[in-house]
XYZ file of C-alpha atoms in Angstrom:
375
model
C 73.360 118.102 20.395
C 71.675 115.005 20.307
C 70.391 113.310 22.980
C 68.554 110.003 22.846
C 67.500 107.353 26.042
C 66.679 104.009 24.989
C 63.387 103.851 27.683
C 62.912 100.490 29.263
C 61.030 98.503 26.182
C 62.039 95.135 26.909
C 62.604 93.104 24.118
C 61.470 96.103 21.273
C 62.758 99.859 21.622
C 60.903 103.509 22.707
C 63.172 105.718 22.008
C 62.756 109.321 23.027
C 65.039 111.337 20.982
C 65.961 114.896 22.288
C 68.461 117.746 20.323
C 68.740 121.061 21.292
C 67.892 124.571 18.138
C 69.073 127.300 19.732
C 67.413 127.758 22.723
C 65.153 125.377 22.285
C 64.817 121.649 22.808
C 63.349 119.893 20.529
C 61.882 115.960 20.341
C 61.125 112.778 18.848
C 59.463 109.601 19.577
C 61.148 106.690 17.849
C 58.700 103.515 18.575
C 57.218 102.915 21.472
C 57.437 99.161 22.569
C 54.892 95.725 22.936
C 52.837 96.218 25.807
C 49.066 97.202 26.311
C 47.211 98.455 23.988
C 44.825 100.556 26.753
C 47.721 101.898 28.953
C 51.375 102.868 27.815
C 54.231 101.472 28.755
C 55.526 101.678 32.088
C 59.388 102.416 31.031
C 57.561 105.585 28.418
C 54.661 106.760 30.803
C 56.968 107.133 33.272
C 59.097 109.021 30.544
C 55.999 111.804 30.256
C 55.241 111.915 34.148
C 58.937 113.475 34.418
C 58.282 115.841 31.380
C 56.554 119.257 32.208
C 52.550 119.165 29.933
C 54.100 122.458 28.642
C 56.839 120.337 26.697
C 55.406 117.527 25.358
C 55.215 118.567 22.170
C 57.091 116.520 18.954
C 58.899 117.471 15.972
C 58.038 113.273 14.723
C 56.669 110.578 16.050
C 57.550 107.272 14.085
C 55.884 104.453 13.590
C 58.773 101.957 12.018
C 57.047 98.971 11.053
C 54.250 96.881 11.996
C 55.733 94.513 14.327
C 54.318 94.347 18.045
C 57.444 94.694 20.150
C 57.216 98.262 18.190
C 53.851 99.865 17.278
C 52.123 98.533 20.444
C 53.148 101.388 22.977
C 52.429 103.984 19.729
C 48.035 103.165 20.875
C 47.549 104.420 23.687
C 49.547 107.013 23.174
C 47.349 108.384 20.004
C 44.678 107.095 20.843
C 44.025 108.307 24.482
C 47.492 111.143 24.469
C 48.696 112.726 27.721
C 47.555 115.953 28.644
C 49.525 118.514 26.525
C 50.700 116.397 23.907
C 51.156 118.380 20.558
C 52.527 116.080 17.302
C 53.777 117.856 14.660
C 53.721 114.528 12.441
C 53.364 111.307 12.866
C 55.657 108.952 9.830
C 54.026 105.690 9.495
C 54.051 102.834 6.756
C 50.316 101.263 6.716
C 48.377 98.632 4.298
C 47.413 101.607 1.844
C 50.284 103.108 1.546
C 52.412 99.038 -0.879
C 48.760 99.050 -3.041
C 45.067 98.705 -2.643
C 43.851 98.691 0.682
C 41.640 94.679 0.240
C 43.372 91.930 3.447
C 43.290 91.848 6.540
C 46.232 92.491 8.258
C 48.425 92.126 11.657
C 45.063 94.292 14.588
C 47.619 96.373 16.263
C 48.920 98.152 12.621
C 44.981 98.014 11.352
C 44.293 100.098 14.475
C 46.973 102.379 14.377
C 45.587 103.415 10.911
C 41.486 103.745 11.946
C 44.251 105.999 15.147
C 45.331 107.922 11.958
C 42.934 107.973 9.782
C 40.594 110.406 12.440
C 43.091 113.011 10.922
C 44.012 114.512 14.889
C 47.914 113.960 13.870
C 48.976 114.665 10.646
C 50.048 111.924 9.021
C 53.104 111.619 6.188
C 52.417 115.673 5.818
C 56.164 115.323 4.383
C 55.032 112.622 1.889
C 51.752 114.550 0.958
C 50.223 112.157 2.350
C 52.034 108.829 0.945
C 54.433 106.275 1.997
C 58.049 107.143 3.662
C 59.831 105.621 1.382
C 63.220 105.813 -0.382
C 62.314 106.523 -4.283
C 65.044 105.126 -7.390
C 67.536 108.304 -7.083
C 67.998 108.199 -3.929
C 67.948 108.658 0.377
C 65.924 112.012 0.380
C 66.193 114.629 3.300
C 62.871 116.292 5.153
C 63.562 119.491 7.206
C 63.153 119.294 10.865
C 63.457 122.584 13.377
C 67.536 122.068 13.994
C 67.592 118.804 12.929
C 67.852 116.611 9.077
C 67.054 113.212 8.432
C 68.729 110.897 5.983
C 65.846 108.263 5.240
C 67.637 105.151 4.172
C 64.754 102.110 4.232
C 62.233 101.785 2.905
C 61.998 100.588 -0.967
C 59.478 100.126 -2.289
C 60.396 96.412 -2.652
C 60.432 96.445 0.916
C 56.765 98.438 0.577
C 55.131 95.859 -1.765
C 57.007 92.355 0.156
C 55.329 93.920 2.874
C 52.162 94.541 1.153
C 52.381 90.447 0.188
C 53.510 88.951 3.269
C 49.663 91.205 5.565
C 47.828 89.561 5.325
C 49.885 86.367 6.749
C 50.570 88.398 10.504
C 48.906 87.967 13.505
C 48.809 88.964 17.179
C 49.575 85.267 17.382
C 53.521 84.937 17.737
C 55.658 82.131 16.602
C 58.148 80.028 18.735
C 60.508 79.209 15.631
C 64.432 81.113 16.139
C 63.909 84.021 14.840
C 67.348 85.592 16.944
C 69.431 83.057 14.858
C 73.497 83.721 16.165
C 74.010 80.449 18.789
C 74.855 80.298 22.058
C 77.370 82.941 23.912
C 81.033 81.435 24.762
C 82.183 82.242 28.393
C 85.170 84.463 26.861
C 87.070 85.757 24.072
C 89.622 85.954 22.598
C 91.114 87.225 19.223
C 91.034 83.687 17.648
C 87.322 83.466 17.594
C 85.932 86.643 17.129
C 87.499 85.305 13.765
C 85.874 82.710 13.986
C 82.088 83.854 14.522
C 82.662 86.772 12.035
C 83.311 84.518 9.061
C 80.172 82.429 10.100
C 77.980 81.797 7.091
C 75.493 85.301 6.710
C 71.858 84.592 6.876
C 70.035 87.809 5.943
C 66.407 88.443 7.568
C 64.251 88.541 4.383
C 60.715 89.113 7.135
C 58.122 91.577 5.885
C 57.866 93.355 7.934
C 61.181 94.509 9.527
C 62.196 94.389 5.345
C 59.618 97.936 5.330
C 61.516 99.515 8.386
C 61.558 102.471 8.740
C 65.323 103.447 9.039
C 67.255 107.207 8.480
C 69.949 109.474 10.158
C 69.787 112.472 12.703
C 72.183 115.069 11.838
C 72.915 117.814 14.465
C 74.952 120.956 13.421
C 77.279 120.030 15.438
C 77.938 117.467 13.441
C 76.943 114.952 15.503
C 75.210 111.277 13.498
C 72.945 109.287 15.307
C 71.761 106.064 13.146
C 68.195 105.202 13.435
C 67.859 101.521 12.912
C 65.008 99.960 13.689
C 64.687 96.108 12.611
C 66.031 97.663 8.471
C 67.215 94.494 6.491
C 71.092 95.714 6.830
C 71.603 95.716 2.385
C 69.212 98.095 1.596
C 71.369 100.357 4.061
C 73.633 99.987 2.833
C 73.143 100.264 -0.240
C 71.344 103.711 0.849
C 74.868 104.704 2.857
C 76.519 104.010 -0.535
C 74.331 106.599 -2.544
C 75.242 109.241 0.732
C 79.125 107.907 0.983
C 80.052 106.488 -2.414
C 82.106 103.779 -0.535
C 82.416 101.788 3.232
C 83.290 104.046 6.084
C 80.023 107.178 5.868
C 80.719 107.914 9.627
C 78.130 107.378 12.282
C 78.543 108.977 15.678
C 76.039 106.129 16.674
C 74.254 103.466 15.551
C 70.617 102.518 17.471
C 71.696 98.633 16.298
C 69.412 97.013 13.646
C 67.055 94.234 15.257
C 67.719 94.437 18.585
C 71.943 92.967 17.563
C 70.524 89.606 15.437
C 73.052 88.404 13.464
C 69.894 87.952 11.307
C 70.483 92.330 10.514
C 74.361 93.003 11.913
C 75.777 91.769 7.852
C 79.394 92.389 7.289
C 78.782 94.680 5.246
C 76.604 97.217 7.282
C 79.402 97.260 10.091
C 81.404 98.165 7.612
C 79.407 100.505 5.170
C 79.704 103.350 8.978
C 83.049 104.080 11.210
C 81.310 103.913 14.134
C 82.449 102.971 18.076
C 79.606 103.705 19.380
C 76.508 100.973 19.031
C 73.789 100.906 21.514
C 71.099 98.201 21.704
C 68.048 98.251 23.202
C 66.530 95.004 24.041
C 66.696 92.968 27.257
C 67.874 89.840 25.152
C 64.839 88.901 22.959
C 61.406 87.302 23.577
C 61.795 84.463 26.113
C 65.373 85.316 26.776
C 65.909 83.520 30.668
C 65.155 80.424 29.348
C 66.624 80.790 26.419
C 69.735 81.318 28.004
C 69.586 78.301 30.170
C 68.464 75.900 27.310
C 71.822 77.655 25.636
C 70.620 79.238 22.675
C 71.143 82.423 21.581
C 69.862 85.810 22.326
C 69.940 89.740 21.829
C 72.130 90.599 20.704
C 74.051 87.750 18.846
C 78.403 86.571 19.089
C 78.384 86.735 15.482
C 77.135 90.422 15.001
C 78.747 91.861 18.184
C 82.094 89.456 16.026
C 81.539 91.914 13.409
C 81.846 94.918 14.841
C 84.370 94.153 16.994
C 86.339 93.350 14.224
C 85.624 95.577 11.308
C 86.516 98.646 14.504
C 89.790 96.904 16.565
C 93.555 96.813 15.328
C 95.237 94.492 13.095
C 97.267 93.258 15.787
C 96.274 90.502 18.403
C 96.835 91.764 21.469
C 95.368 95.962 22.547
C 93.782 96.791 25.359
C 92.836 100.337 24.202
C 89.056 100.481 23.703
C 87.885 100.818 20.457
C 84.348 100.085 21.014
C 81.851 101.099 22.849
C 77.488 99.455 23.185
C 75.324 101.364 25.398
C 72.381 98.910 26.745
C 68.928 99.927 28.512
C 68.507 96.432 30.092
C 71.220 94.381 32.418
C 70.204 90.402 31.838
C 71.699 87.447 31.066
C 71.709 88.027 28.194
C 73.644 91.746 27.855
C 75.587 91.119 30.869
C 77.442 88.590 29.498
C 79.716 91.020 26.612
C 80.558 92.249 29.303
C 83.378 89.781 30.142
C 86.715 91.196 31.069
C 88.236 89.320 28.085
C 86.130 90.778 25.598
C 87.616 94.392 27.539
C 91.576 92.808 26.354
C 89.307 92.454 23.358
C 88.624 96.804 22.714
C 84.837 96.516 23.784
C 83.395 99.312 26.520
C 80.415 98.104 27.478
C 77.791 100.264 29.038
C 74.446 100.420 31.249
C 71.600 101.280 33.222
C 72.166 102.752 36.834
C 71.696 99.684 39.486
C 68.378 98.841 39.986
C 67.581 100.948 36.850
C 66.172 100.044 32.859
C 66.863 102.642 30.762
C 69.818 104.701 29.877
C 70.620 108.141 28.488
C 73.691 109.032 26.399
C 74.332 112.337 24.807
C 76.055 112.986 21.239
C 77.721 116.255 20.571
C 79.748 117.407 18.410
C 80.159 113.111 16.808
C 81.707 112.626 21.603
C 79.010 110.177 22.828
C 78.854 110.381 26.455
C 76.507 109.053 29.488
C 73.101 111.471 29.679
C 73.383 113.980 32.936
C 71.126 111.249 35.990
C 72.351 108.169 34.679
């Protein structure tokens, strides 16, 4: 059994993952979300407050890539660790993993690199200190106690692109529209879903997202979760095809790449997996409130939603049986709009945090996905 808590992380990712290993409970943390470099983000701090001090051992802490909505929350975690924290391994691809260190980069990434160089936490020891990367021979596997990880992203090409782009990155955010997609209509029907899905696909080409550490986690009970970070869809598809030699790789749950962006959820990706449960970690994206009022796109985007539903849905237009479930860690206008009755008639079921709360816990047991206890 694998339990995934998508902690409240605004427009970012912070995933607290636990699984059973015989009588033992193991855990890992994937990203820290946005926030302050001096104190834990609210959602992560609250989760640690609920965790007994003698149960704060993490098999793995992953910083998927250098974007601030993934990396910043890890800085206070590792610079001023909560009492009882023990980390067996950290995965993080720094600039030194893309070539010689001779350019400046994102401040948060450089600070994390400095912290890890201090030697308090094992860093990329699974690869002998080298990069966490998919080699040409195909996706490698990494055994944890009670769980097996299969790396899907990045490849060397994406790390090389990151090196080229690194010196351009700063903590200053661009105002350009990086969300992709169009505004969500007031209602959906099958014709409109097909129109959305048929729109030209413009792939994400940002170097930081392309460098994302993404992987499959497989439990002995047969549960399989794809943690896609912000990875490029074509890289994920290439790795999945190396594992399955075609489309339809069985996955219990997919954490949607890049919060459900139209640039990262491609028709090819949704075809590559056979999965009816998708987890979205997002409040809609940076500036989602103003964007919604202005009729602009927010996460998750309509094109991404349409691609998933058409992949999972029956050929006929009038089926009312649910075939896809979206799990959201925030209830905002950007996410709540997908609970529209017109989408329910097209086979979509939506799950949100309990009223007055943020964050959601899902449990995957023998391949079946349900709400976690207490949600």
